[in-house]
Amino acid sequence: MLRHHLRRAFGLQKSRCAHLSTSVSPKEYDLIVIGSGPSGLQCALESAKMGKSVAIIDKSEEIGGVCVHTGTIPSKTFREASYSRERITLSDILHRVNVVVSSEMDVIRAQLKAAHVQIIPGKARFENANEVSVENGTVHREAMIYRGKKFLIACGTYPAHSPVVPVDGEVILDSDGILDASKGELPKSWIVVGAGVIGTSSQ
């Protein structure tokens, strides 16, 4: 289904999908994807398979999006690590989470490299309908301009906070905050608010 929609977006016929584009300069791409989570990653890889020149922009050099860093993979690793010992500290669990996340990032980078997808770290901002500027102080002092024929915005999500129930990082934490903790024992009991994939994996 994704490949079908991409063919329509690029105006391709099935028989033409194997031909590489040769008229694109180093800073111009057939597709620019903003966000390296599951949606952005899959679209970038499928488009590259169809012979398109593709770049993927993410504000963090730690690519993978919420799924890899604060969502599905950390929450499931969190749960499995807690079963491995009778007594375990939060530091032990977070160490295991970091190992798994690092391994997953290596896999993603290898996939993108094999597909010849350019990874561009930095914050993207649209300058017009066909150009984005990317700011990355660690690489370039000035914003770099990239031109794209098509764009996919896949910026991801973050935990919703309520002003009525402030997240203090001690008694009340969100799914991002608990992964930032560096010491302490796991609580003997806790209440998980929300029964989505992250909430159910954390129980």
mmCIF file with all atom_site columns, C-alpha atoms in Angstrom:
data_model
loop_
_atom_site.group_PDB
_atom_site.id
_atom_site.type_symbol
_atom_site.label_atom_id
_atom_site.label_alt_id
_atom_site.label_comp_id
_atom_site.label_asym_id
_atom_site.label_entity_id
_atom_site.label_seq_id
_atom_site.pdbx_PDB_ins_code
_atom_site.Cartn_x
_atom_site.Cartn_y
_atom_site.Cartn_z
_atom_site.occupancy
_atom_site.B_iso_or_equiv
_atom_site.pdbx_formal_charge
_atom_site.auth_seq_id
_atom_site.auth_comp_id
_atom_site.auth_asym_id
_atom_site.auth_atom_id
_atom_site.pdbx_PDB_model_num
ATOM 1   C CA . MET A 1 1   ? 0.000  0.000   0.000   1.00 0.00 ? 1   MET A CA 1
ATOM 2   C CA . LEU A 1 2   ? 2.796  2.439   0.887   1.00 0.00 ? 2   LEU A CA 1
ATOM 3   C CA . ARG A 1 3   ? 4.632  1.673   -2.349  1.00 0.00 ? 3   ARG A CA 1
ATOM 4   C CA . HIS A 1 4   ? 1.414  2.245   -4.325  1.00 0.00 ? 4   HIS A CA 1
ATOM 5   C CA . HIS A 1 5   ? 0.941  5.700   -2.763  1.00 0.00 ? 5   HIS A CA 1
ATOM 6   C CA . LEU A 1 6   ? 4.585  6.582   -3.365  1.00 0.00 ? 6   LEU A CA 1
ATOM 7   C CA . ARG A 1 7   ? 4.300  5.644   -7.037  1.00 0.00 ? 7   ARG A CA 1
ATOM 8   C CA . ARG A 1 8   ? 1.307  7.948   -7.352  1.00 0.00 ? 8   ARG A CA 1
ATOM 9   C CA . ALA A 1 9   ? 3.111  10.763  -5.510  1.00 0.00 ? 9   ALA A CA 1
ATOM 10  C CA . PHE A 1 10  ? 6.120  10.530  -7.808  1.00 0.00 ? 10  PHE A CA 1
ATOM 11  C CA . GLY A 1 11  ? 4.005  9.942   -10.940 1.00 0.00 ? 11  GLY A CA 1
ATOM 12  C CA . LEU A 1 12  ? 5.735  6.630   -11.635 1.00 0.00 ? 12  LEU A CA 1
ATOM 13  C CA . GLN A 1 13  ? 4.595  3.606   -13.548 1.00 0.00 ? 13  GLN A CA 1
ATOM 14  C CA . LYS A 1 14  ? 5.630  0.231   -12.166 1.00 0.00 ? 14  LYS A CA 1
ATOM 15  C CA . SER A 1 15  ? 7.989  -0.468  -15.078 1.00 0.00 ? 15  SER A CA 1
ATOM 16  C CA . ARG A 1 16  ? 9.949  2.723   -14.411 1.00 0.00 ? 16  ARG A CA 1
ATOM 17  C CA . CYS A 1 17  ? 10.631 2.198   -10.700 1.00 0.00 ? 17  CYS A CA 1
ATOM 18  C CA . ALA A 1 18  ? 14.055 0.638   -11.157 1.00 0.00 ? 18  ALA A CA 1
ATOM 19  C CA . HIS A 1 19  ? 15.582 3.652   -12.935 1.00 0.00 ? 19  HIS A CA 1
ATOM 20  C CA . LEU A 1 20  ? 17.748 5.950   -10.826 1.00 0.00 ? 20  LEU A CA 1
ATOM 21  C CA . SER A 1 21  ? 17.399 9.696   -11.065 1.00 0.00 ? 21  SER A CA 1
ATOM 22  C CA . THR A 1 22  ? 20.605 11.221  -12.473 1.00 0.00 ? 22  THR A CA 1
ATOM 23  C CA . SER A 1 23  ? 19.673 14.905  -12.689 1.00 0.00 ? 23  SER A CA 1
ATOM 24  C CA . VAL A 1 24  ? 19.706 15.676  -8.970  1.00 0.00 ? 24  VAL A CA 1
ATOM 25  C CA . SER A 1 25  ? 22.515 17.736  -7.449  1.00 0.00 ? 25  SER A CA 1
ATOM 26  C CA . PRO A 1 26  ? 24.034 16.797  -4.056  1.00 0.00 ? 26  PRO A CA 1
ATOM 27  C CA . LYS A 1 27  ? 21.718 19.211  -2.214  1.00 0.00 ? 27  LYS A CA 1
ATOM 28  C CA . GLU A 1 28  ? 18.609 18.444  -4.237  1.00 0.00 ? 28  GLU A CA 1
ATOM 29  C CA . TYR A 1 29  ? 16.525 15.310  -3.719  1.00 0.00 ? 29  TYR A CA 1
ATOM 30  C CA . ASP A 1 30  ? 13.457 13.654  -5.150  1.00 0.00 ? 30  ASP A CA 1
ATOM 31  C CA . LEU A 1 31  ? 12.165 13.196  -1.591  1.00 0.00 ? 31  LEU A CA 1
ATOM 32  C CA . ILE A 1 32  ? 13.090 14.833  1.701   1.00 0.00 ? 32  ILE A CA 1
ATOM 33  C CA . VAL A 1 33  ? 11.731 13.160  4.826   1.00 0.00 ? 33  VAL A CA 1
ATOM 34  C CA . ILE A 1 34  ? 11.568 15.195  8.031   1.00 0.00 ? 34  ILE A CA 1
ATOM 35  C CA . GLY A 1 35  ? 11.681 12.796  10.978  1.00 0.00 ? 35  GLY A CA 1
ATOM 36  C CA . SER A 1 36  ? 13.354 9.399   11.286  1.00 0.00 ? 36  SER A CA 1
ATOM 37  C CA . GLY A 1 37  ? 10.696 7.442   13.163  1.00 0.00 ? 37  GLY A CA 1
ATOM 38  C CA . PRO A 1 38  ? 8.970  4.343   11.739  1.00 0.00 ? 38  PRO A CA 1
ATOM 39  C CA . SER A 1 39  ? 6.840  6.283   9.229   1.00 0.00 ? 39  SER A CA 1
ATOM 40  C CA . GLY A 1 40  ? 9.676  8.453   7.959   1.00 0.00 ? 40  GLY A CA 1
ATOM 41  C CA . LEU A 1 41  ? 12.139 5.577   7.863   1.00 0.00 ? 41  LEU A CA 1
ATOM 42  C CA . GLN A 1 42  ? 9.832  3.236   5.946   1.00 0.00 ? 42  GLN A CA 1
ATOM 43  C CA . CYS A 1 43  ? 8.888  5.896   3.412   1.00 0.00 ? 43  CYS A CA 1
ATOM 44  C CA . ALA A 1 44  ? 12.554 6.823   2.869   1.00 0.00 ? 44  ALA A CA 1
ATOM 45  C CA . LEU A 1 45  ? 13.602 3.211   2.315   1.00 0.00 ? 45  LEU A CA 1
ATOM 46  C CA . GLU A 1 46  ? 10.697 2.371   0.000   1.00 0.00 ? 46  GLU A CA 1
ATOM 47  C CA . SER A 1 47  ? 11.300 5.512   -2.068  1.00 0.00 ? 47  SER A CA 1
ATOM 48  C CA . ALA A 1 48  ? 15.000 4.679   -2.372  1.00 0.00 ? 48  ALA A CA 1
ATOM 49  C CA . LYS A 1 49  ? 14.089 1.182   -3.585  1.00 0.00 ? 49  LYS A CA 1
ATOM 50  C CA . MET A 1 50  ? 12.022 2.845   -6.298  1.00 0.00 ? 50  MET A CA 1
ATOM 51  C CA . GLY A 1 51  ? 15.124 4.621   -7.562  1.00 0.00 ? 51  GLY A CA 1
ATOM 52  C CA . LYS A 1 52  ? 14.503 8.004   -5.972  1.00 0.00 ? 52  LYS A CA 1
ATOM 53  C CA . SER A 1 53  ? 17.192 10.163  -4.377  1.00 0.00 ? 53  SER A CA 1
ATOM 54  C CA . VAL A 1 54  ? 16.207 10.545  -0.729  1.00 0.00 ? 54  VAL A CA 1
ATOM 55  C CA . ALA A 1 55  ? 17.370 12.512  2.299   1.00 0.00 ? 55  ALA A CA 1
ATOM 56  C CA . ILE A 1 56  ? 16.078 12.112  5.841   1.00 0.00 ? 56  ILE A CA 1
ATOM 57  C CA . ILE A 1 57  ? 16.362 15.018  8.288   1.00 0.00 ? 57  ILE A CA 1
ATOM 58  C CA . ASP A 1 58  ? 16.165 14.628  12.056  1.00 0.00 ? 58  ASP A CA 1
ATOM 59  C CA . LYS A 1 59  ? 16.878 17.200  14.750  1.00 0.00 ? 59  LYS A CA 1
ATOM 60  C CA . SER A 1 60  ? 18.732 14.560  16.745  1.00 0.00 ? 60  SER A CA 1
ATOM 61  C CA . GLU A 1 61  ? 21.781 12.652  15.553  1.00 0.00 ? 61  GLU A CA 1
ATOM 62  C CA . GLU A 1 62  ? 20.286 9.714   17.452  1.00 0.00 ? 62  GLU A CA 1
ATOM 63  C CA . ILE A 1 63  ? 17.952 8.646   14.680  1.00 0.00 ? 63  ILE A CA 1
ATOM 64  C CA . GLY A 1 64  ? 14.965 6.371   15.134  1.00 0.00 ? 64  GLY A CA 1
ATOM 65  C CA . GLY A 1 65  ? 12.340 8.661   16.574  1.00 0.00 ? 65  GLY A CA 1
ATOM 66  C CA . VAL A 1 66  ? 10.056 8.058   19.524  1.00 0.00 ? 66  VAL A CA 1
ATOM 67  C CA . CYS A 1 67  ? 9.702  4.344   18.754  1.00 0.00 ? 67  CYS A CA 1
ATOM 68  C CA . VAL A 1 68  ? 13.416 3.715   19.297  1.00 0.00 ? 68  VAL A CA 1
ATOM 69  C CA . HIS A 1 69  ? 14.276 6.224   22.008  1.00 0.00 ? 69  HIS A CA 1
ATOM 70  C CA . THR A 1 70  ? 11.280 6.749   24.300  1.00 0.00 ? 70  THR A CA 1
ATOM 71  C CA . GLY A 1 71  ? 8.475  4.532   23.032  1.00 0.00 ? 71  GLY A CA 1
ATOM 72  C CA . THR A 1 72  ? 8.034  0.935   21.980  1.00 0.00 ? 72  THR A CA 1
ATOM 73  C CA . ILE A 1 73  ? 11.596 -0.386  22.159  1.00 0.00 ? 73  ILE A CA 1
ATOM 74  C CA . PRO A 1 74  ? 12.594 1.221   25.501  1.00 0.00 ? 74  PRO A CA 1
ATOM 75  C CA . SER A 1 75  ? 9.298  0.321   27.169  1.00 0.00 ? 75  SER A CA 1
ATOM 76  C CA . LYS A 1 76  ? 9.501  -3.326  26.120  1.00 0.00 ? 76  LYS A CA 1
ATOM 77  C CA . THR A 1 77  ? 13.185 -3.521  27.085  1.00 0.00 ? 77  THR A CA 1
ATOM 78  C CA . PHE A 1 78  ? 12.288 -1.889  30.407  1.00 0.00 ? 78  PHE A CA 1
ATOM 79  C CA . ARG A 1 79  ? 9.754  -4.629  31.082  1.00 0.00 ? 79  ARG A CA 1
ATOM 80  C CA . GLU A 1 80  ? 11.957 -7.546  30.025  1.00 0.00 ? 80  GLU A CA 1
ATOM 81  C CA . ALA A 1 81  ? 14.972 -6.250  31.960  1.00 0.00 ? 81  ALA A CA 1
ATOM 82  C CA . SER A 1 82  ? 12.912 -5.999  35.139  1.00 0.00 ? 82  SER A CA 1
ATOM 83  C CA . TYR A 1 83  ? 12.193 -9.744  34.919  1.00 0.00 ? 83  TYR A CA 1
ATOM 84  C CA . SER A 1 84  ? 15.858 -10.741 34.644  1.00 0.00 ? 84  SER A CA 1
ATOM 85  C CA . ARG A 1 85  ? 16.752 -10.380 38.332  1.00 0.00 ? 85  ARG A CA 1
ATOM 86  C CA . GLU A 1 86  ? 14.993 -10.717 41.645  1.00 0.00 ? 86  GLU A CA 1
ATOM 87  C CA . ARG A 1 87  ? 16.374 -7.345  42.748  1.00 0.00 ? 87  ARG A CA 1
ATOM 88  C CA . ILE A 1 88  ? 17.279 -4.746  40.155  1.00 0.00 ? 88  ILE A CA 1
ATOM 89  C CA . THR A 1 89  ? 17.927 -1.010  40.198  1.00 0.00 ? 89  THR A CA 1
ATOM 90  C CA . LEU A 1 90  ? 16.632 1.546   37.777  1.00 0.00 ? 90  LEU A CA 1
ATOM 91  C CA . SER A 1 91  ? 20.229 2.147   36.688  1.00 0.00 ? 91  SER A CA 1
ATOM 92  C CA . ASP A 1 92  ? 20.527 -1.534  35.697  1.00 0.00 ? 92  ASP A CA 1
ATOM 93  C CA . ILE A 1 93  ? 17.398 -1.301  33.585  1.00 0.00 ? 93  ILE A CA 1
ATOM 94  C CA . LEU A 1 94  ? 18.401 1.964   31.930  1.00 0.00 ? 94  LEU A CA 1
ATOM 95  C CA . HIS A 1 95  ? 21.806 0.516   31.060  1.00 0.00 ? 95  HIS A CA 1
ATOM 96  C CA . ARG A 1 96  ? 20.090 -2.361  29.273  1.00 0.00 ? 96  ARG A CA 1
ATOM 97  C CA . VAL A 1 97  ? 17.749 0.062   27.509  1.00 0.00 ? 97  VAL A CA 1
ATOM 98  C CA . ASN A 1 98  ? 20.717 2.108   26.272  1.00 0.00 ? 98  ASN A CA 1
ATOM 99  C CA . VAL A 1 99  ? 22.429 -1.020  24.908  1.00 0.00 ? 99  VAL A CA 1
ATOM 100 C CA . VAL A 1 100 ? 19.315 -2.091  22.990  1.00 0.00 ? 100 VAL A CA 1
ATOM 101 C CA . VAL A 1 101 ? 18.618 1.414   21.661  1.00 0.00 ? 101 VAL A CA 1
ATOM 102 C CA . SER A 1 102 ? 22.223 1.793   20.485  1.00 0.00 ? 102 SER A CA 1
ATOM 103 C CA . SER A 1 103 ? 22.025 -1.530  18.671  1.00 0.00 ? 103 SER A CA 1
ATOM 104 C CA . GLU A 1 104 ? 18.766 -0.544  16.988  1.00 0.00 ? 104 GLU A CA 1
ATOM 105 C CA . MET A 1 105 ? 20.272 2.756   15.810  1.00 0.00 ? 105 MET A CA 1
ATOM 106 C CA . ASP A 1 106 ? 23.157 0.851   14.242  1.00 0.00 ? 106 ASP A CA 1
ATOM 107 C CA . VAL A 1 107 ? 20.651 -1.291  12.335  1.00 0.00 ? 107 VAL A CA 1
ATOM 108 C CA . ILE A 1 108 ? 18.753 1.769   11.088  1.00 0.00 ? 108 ILE A CA 1
ATOM 109 C CA . ARG A 1 109 ? 21.924 3.537   9.977   1.00 0.00 ? 109 ARG A CA 1
ATOM 110 C CA . ALA A 1 110 ? 23.035 0.410   8.117   1.00 0.00 ? 110 ALA A CA 1
ATOM 111 C CA . GLN A 1 111 ? 19.664 0.179   6.341   1.00 0.00 ? 111 GLN A CA 1
ATOM 112 C CA . LEU A 1 112 ? 19.781 3.819   5.260   1.00 0.00 ? 112 LEU A CA 1
ATOM 113 C CA . LYS A 1 113 ? 23.395 3.544   4.118   1.00 0.00 ? 113 LYS A CA 1
ATOM 114 C CA . ALA A 1 114 ? 22.652 0.422   2.076   1.00 0.00 ? 114 ALA A CA 1
ATOM 115 C CA . ALA A 1 115 ? 19.723 2.221   0.419   1.00 0.00 ? 115 ALA A CA 1
ATOM 116 C CA . HIS A 1 116 ? 21.883 5.324   -0.269  1.00 0.00 ? 116 HIS A CA 1
ATOM 117 C CA . VAL A 1 117 ? 19.609 7.532   1.828   1.00 0.00 ? 117 VAL A CA 1
ATOM 118 C CA . GLN A 1 118 ? 21.387 10.683  2.996   1.00 0.00 ? 118 GLN A CA 1
ATOM 119 C CA . ILE A 1 119 ? 21.085 11.348  6.750   1.00 0.00 ? 119 ILE A CA 1
ATOM 120 C CA . ILE A 1 120 ? 21.030 15.068  7.576   1.00 0.00 ? 120 ILE A CA 1
ATOM 121 C CA . PRO A 1 121 ? 21.126 15.974  11.300  1.00 0.00 ? 121 PRO A CA 1
ATOM 122 C CA . GLY A 1 122 ? 19.553 19.271  12.317  1.00 0.00 ? 122 GLY A CA 1
ATOM 123 C CA . LYS A 1 123 ? 16.316 21.227  12.611  1.00 0.00 ? 123 LYS A CA 1
ATOM 124 C CA . ALA A 1 124 ? 14.453 21.726  9.351   1.00 0.00 ? 124 ALA A CA 1
ATOM 125 C CA . ARG A 1 125 ? 12.467 24.824  8.467   1.00 0.00 ? 125 ARG A CA 1
ATOM 126 C CA . PHE A 1 126 ? 10.586 25.450  5.242   1.00 0.00 ? 126 PHE A CA 1
ATOM 127 C CA . GLU A 1 127 ? 11.856 28.469  3.325   1.00 0.00 ? 127 GLU A CA 1
ATOM 128 C CA . ASN A 1 128 ? 9.386  27.989  0.482   1.00 0.00 ? 128 ASN A CA 1
ATOM 129 C CA . ALA A 1 129 ? 7.391  25.199  -1.147  1.00 0.00 ? 129 ALA A CA 1
ATOM 130 C CA . ASN A 1 130 ? 10.494 23.388  -2.404  1.00 0.00 ? 130 ASN A CA 1
ATOM 131 C CA . GLU A 1 131 ? 13.312 24.299  -0.016  1.00 0.00 ? 131 GLU A CA 1
ATOM 132 C CA . VAL A 1 132 ? 14.145 23.707  3.631   1.00 0.00 ? 132 VAL A CA 1
ATOM 133 C CA . SER A 1 133 ? 16.945 25.169  5.691   1.00 0.00 ? 133 SER A CA 1
ATOM 134 C CA . VAL A 1 134 ? 18.646 22.895  8.206   1.00 0.00 ? 134 VAL A CA 1
ATOM 135 C CA . GLU A 1 135 ? 20.422 24.277  11.247  1.00 0.00 ? 135 GLU A CA 1
ATOM 136 C CA . ASN A 1 136 ? 23.037 22.152  12.983  1.00 0.00 ? 136 ASN A CA 1
ATOM 137 C CA . GLY A 1 137 ? 25.491 24.089  15.117  1.00 0.00 ? 137 GLY A CA 1
ATOM 138 C CA . THR A 1 138 ? 27.781 21.083  15.567  1.00 0.00 ? 138 THR A CA 1
ATOM 139 C CA . VAL A 1 139 ? 28.375 20.690  11.817  1.00 0.00 ? 139 VAL A CA 1
ATOM 140 C CA . HIS A 1 140 ? 27.681 24.030  10.113  1.00 0.00 ? 140 HIS A CA 1
ATOM 141 C CA . ARG A 1 141 ? 27.566 27.509  11.603  1.00 0.00 ? 141 ARG A CA 1
ATOM 142 C CA . GLU A 1 142 ? 25.071 28.628  8.984   1.00 0.00 ? 142 GLU A CA 1
ATOM 143 C CA . ALA A 1 143 ? 21.900 26.890  7.911   1.00 0.00 ? 143 ALA A CA 1
ATOM 144 C CA . MET A 1 144 ? 22.233 24.659  4.858   1.00 0.00 ? 144 MET A CA 1
ATOM 145 C CA . ILE A 1 145 ? 19.592 24.766  2.129   1.00 0.00 ? 145 ILE A CA 1
ATOM 146 C CA . TYR A 1 146 ? 18.179 21.579  0.611   1.00 0.00 ? 146 TYR A CA 1
ATOM 147 C CA . ARG A 1 147 ? 15.728 21.394  -2.251  1.00 0.00 ? 147 ARG A CA 1
ATOM 148 C CA . GLY A 1 148 ? 13.156 18.637  -2.611  1.00 0.00 ? 148 GLY A CA 1
ATOM 149 C CA . LYS A 1 149 ? 10.588 17.684  -5.218  1.00 0.00 ? 149 LYS A CA 1
ATOM 150 C CA . LYS A 1 150 ? 8.467  15.986  -2.562  1.00 0.00 ? 150 LYS A CA 1
ATOM 151 C CA . PHE A 1 151 ? 8.414  16.213  1.236   1.00 0.00 ? 151 PHE A CA 1
ATOM 152 C CA . LEU A 1 152 ? 7.123  13.956  3.974   1.00 0.00 ? 152 LEU A CA 1
ATOM 153 C CA . ILE A 1 153 ? 6.638  15.501  7.415   1.00 0.00 ? 153 ILE A CA 1
ATOM 154 C CA . ALA A 1 154 ? 6.875  12.738  10.026  1.00 0.00 ? 154 ALA A CA 1
ATOM 155 C CA . CYS A 1 155 ? 7.910  14.623  13.159  1.00 0.00 ? 155 CYS A CA 1
ATOM 156 C CA . GLY A 1 156 ? 6.533  12.164  15.716  1.00 0.00 ? 156 GLY A CA 1
ATOM 157 C CA . THR A 1 157 ? 4.896  12.751  19.079  1.00 0.00 ? 157 THR A CA 1
ATOM 158 C CA . TYR A 1 158 ? 5.629  13.536  22.706  1.00 0.00 ? 158 TYR A CA 1
ATOM 159 C CA . PRO A 1 159 ? 3.743  12.803  25.960  1.00 0.00 ? 159 PRO A CA 1
ATOM 160 C CA . ALA A 1 160 ? 0.746  15.047  26.618  1.00 0.00 ? 160 ALA A CA 1
ATOM 161 C CA . HIS A 1 161 ? 0.859  16.983  29.902  1.00 0.00 ? 161 HIS A CA 1
ATOM 162 C CA . SER A 1 162 ? -2.053 18.416  31.859  1.00 0.00 ? 162 SER A CA 1
ATOM 163 C CA . PRO A 1 163 ? -1.704 21.668  33.838  1.00 0.00 ? 163 PRO A CA 1
ATOM 164 C CA . VAL A 1 164 ? -3.960 20.095  36.468  1.00 0.00 ? 164 VAL A CA 1
ATOM 165 C CA . VAL A 1 165 ? -1.465 17.276  37.117  1.00 0.00 ? 165 VAL A CA 1
ATOM 166 C CA . PRO A 1 166 ? 2.083  18.666  36.837  1.00 0.00 ? 166 PRO A CA 1
ATOM 167 C CA . VAL A 1 167 ? 4.824  16.206  35.894  1.00 0.00 ? 167 VAL A CA 1
ATOM 168 C CA . ASP A 1 168 ? 7.445  16.767  38.620  1.00 0.00 ? 168 ASP A CA 1
ATOM 169 C CA . GLY A 1 169 ? 9.878  13.982  37.653  1.00 0.00 ? 169 GLY A CA 1
ATOM 170 C CA . GLU A 1 170 ? 9.704  12.458  41.140  1.00 0.00 ? 170 GLU A CA 1
ATOM 171 C CA . VAL A 1 171 ? 6.197  11.307  42.011  1.00 0.00 ? 171 VAL A CA 1
ATOM 172 C CA . ILE A 1 172 ? 4.648  11.897  38.605  1.00 0.00 ? 172 ILE A CA 1
ATOM 173 C CA . LEU A 1 173 ? 6.667  10.992  35.515  1.00 0.00 ? 173 LEU A CA 1
ATOM 174 C CA . ASP A 1 174 ? 5.910  10.657  31.835  1.00 0.00 ? 174 ASP A CA 1
ATOM 175 C CA . SER A 1 175 ? 7.248  7.940   29.552  1.00 0.00 ? 175 SER A CA 1
ATOM 176 C CA . ASP A 1 176 ? 10.142 10.178  28.485  1.00 0.00 ? 176 ASP A CA 1
ATOM 177 C CA . GLY A 1 177 ? 11.085 11.286  31.981  1.00 0.00 ? 177 GLY A CA 1
ATOM 178 C CA . ILE A 1 178 ? 11.370 7.815   33.457  1.00 0.00 ? 178 ILE A CA 1
ATOM 179 C CA . LEU A 1 179 ? 14.019 6.972   30.862  1.00 0.00 ? 179 LEU A CA 1
ATOM 180 C CA . ASP A 1 180 ? 16.044 10.019  31.926  1.00 0.00 ? 180 ASP A CA 1
ATOM 181 C CA . ALA A 1 181 ? 16.357 8.810   35.513  1.00 0.00 ? 181 ALA A CA 1
ATOM 182 C CA . SER A 1 182 ? 19.858 7.659   36.418  1.00 0.00 ? 182 SER A CA 1
ATOM 183 C CA . LYS A 1 183 ? 19.643 6.141   39.878  1.00 0.00 ? 183 LYS A CA 1
ATOM 184 C CA . GLY A 1 184 ? 17.361 4.659   42.473  1.00 0.00 ? 184 GLY A CA 1
ATOM 185 C CA . GLU A 1 185 ? 15.339 1.532   43.034  1.00 0.00 ? 185 GLU A CA 1
ATOM 186 C CA . LEU A 1 186 ? 12.229 0.633   41.147  1.00 0.00 ? 186 LEU A CA 1
ATOM 187 C CA . PRO A 1 187 ? 9.115  1.602   43.123  1.00 0.00 ? 187 PRO A CA 1
ATOM 188 C CA . LYS A 1 188 ? 7.290  -1.243  44.831  1.00 0.00 ? 188 LYS A CA 1
ATOM 189 C CA . SER A 1 189 ? 4.101  -0.067  43.196  1.00 0.00 ? 189 SER A CA 1
ATOM 190 C CA . TRP A 1 190 ? 3.041  2.472   40.629  1.00 0.00 ? 190 TRP A CA 1
ATOM 191 C CA . ILE A 1 191 ? 0.006  3.494   38.626  1.00 0.00 ? 191 ILE A CA 1
ATOM 192 C CA . VAL A 1 192 ? 0.239  3.663   34.842  1.00 0.00 ? 192 VAL A CA 1
ATOM 193 C CA . VAL A 1 193 ? -2.248 6.099   33.326  1.00 0.00 ? 193 VAL A CA 1
ATOM 194 C CA . GLY A 1 194 ? -2.955 5.068   29.759  1.00 0.00 ? 194 GLY A CA 1
ATOM 195 C CA . ALA A 1 195 ? -3.364 1.623   28.252  1.00 0.00 ? 195 ALA A CA 1
ATOM 196 C CA . GLY A 1 196 ? -1.626 2.174   24.930  1.00 0.00 ? 196 GLY A CA 1
ATOM 197 C CA . VAL A 1 197 ? 1.422  0.281   23.701  1.00 0.00 ? 197 VAL A CA 1
ATOM 198 C CA . ILE A 1 198 ? 3.834  2.223   25.947  1.00 0.00 ? 198 ILE A CA 1
ATOM 199 C CA . GLY A 1 199 ? 1.654  2.040   29.051  1.00 0.00 ? 199 GLY A CA 1
ATOM 200 C CA . THR A 1 200 ? 0.925  -1.669  28.793  1.00 0.00 ? 200 THR A CA 1
ATOM 201 C CA . SER A 1 201 ? 4.575  -2.510  28.073  1.00 0.00 ? 201 SER A CA 1
ATOM 202 C CA . SER A 1 202 ? 5.714  -0.634  31.179  1.00 0.00 ? 202 SER A CA 1
ATOM 203 C CA . GLN A 1 203 ? 3.556  -2.562  33.637  1.00 0.00 ? 203 GLN A CA 1
#
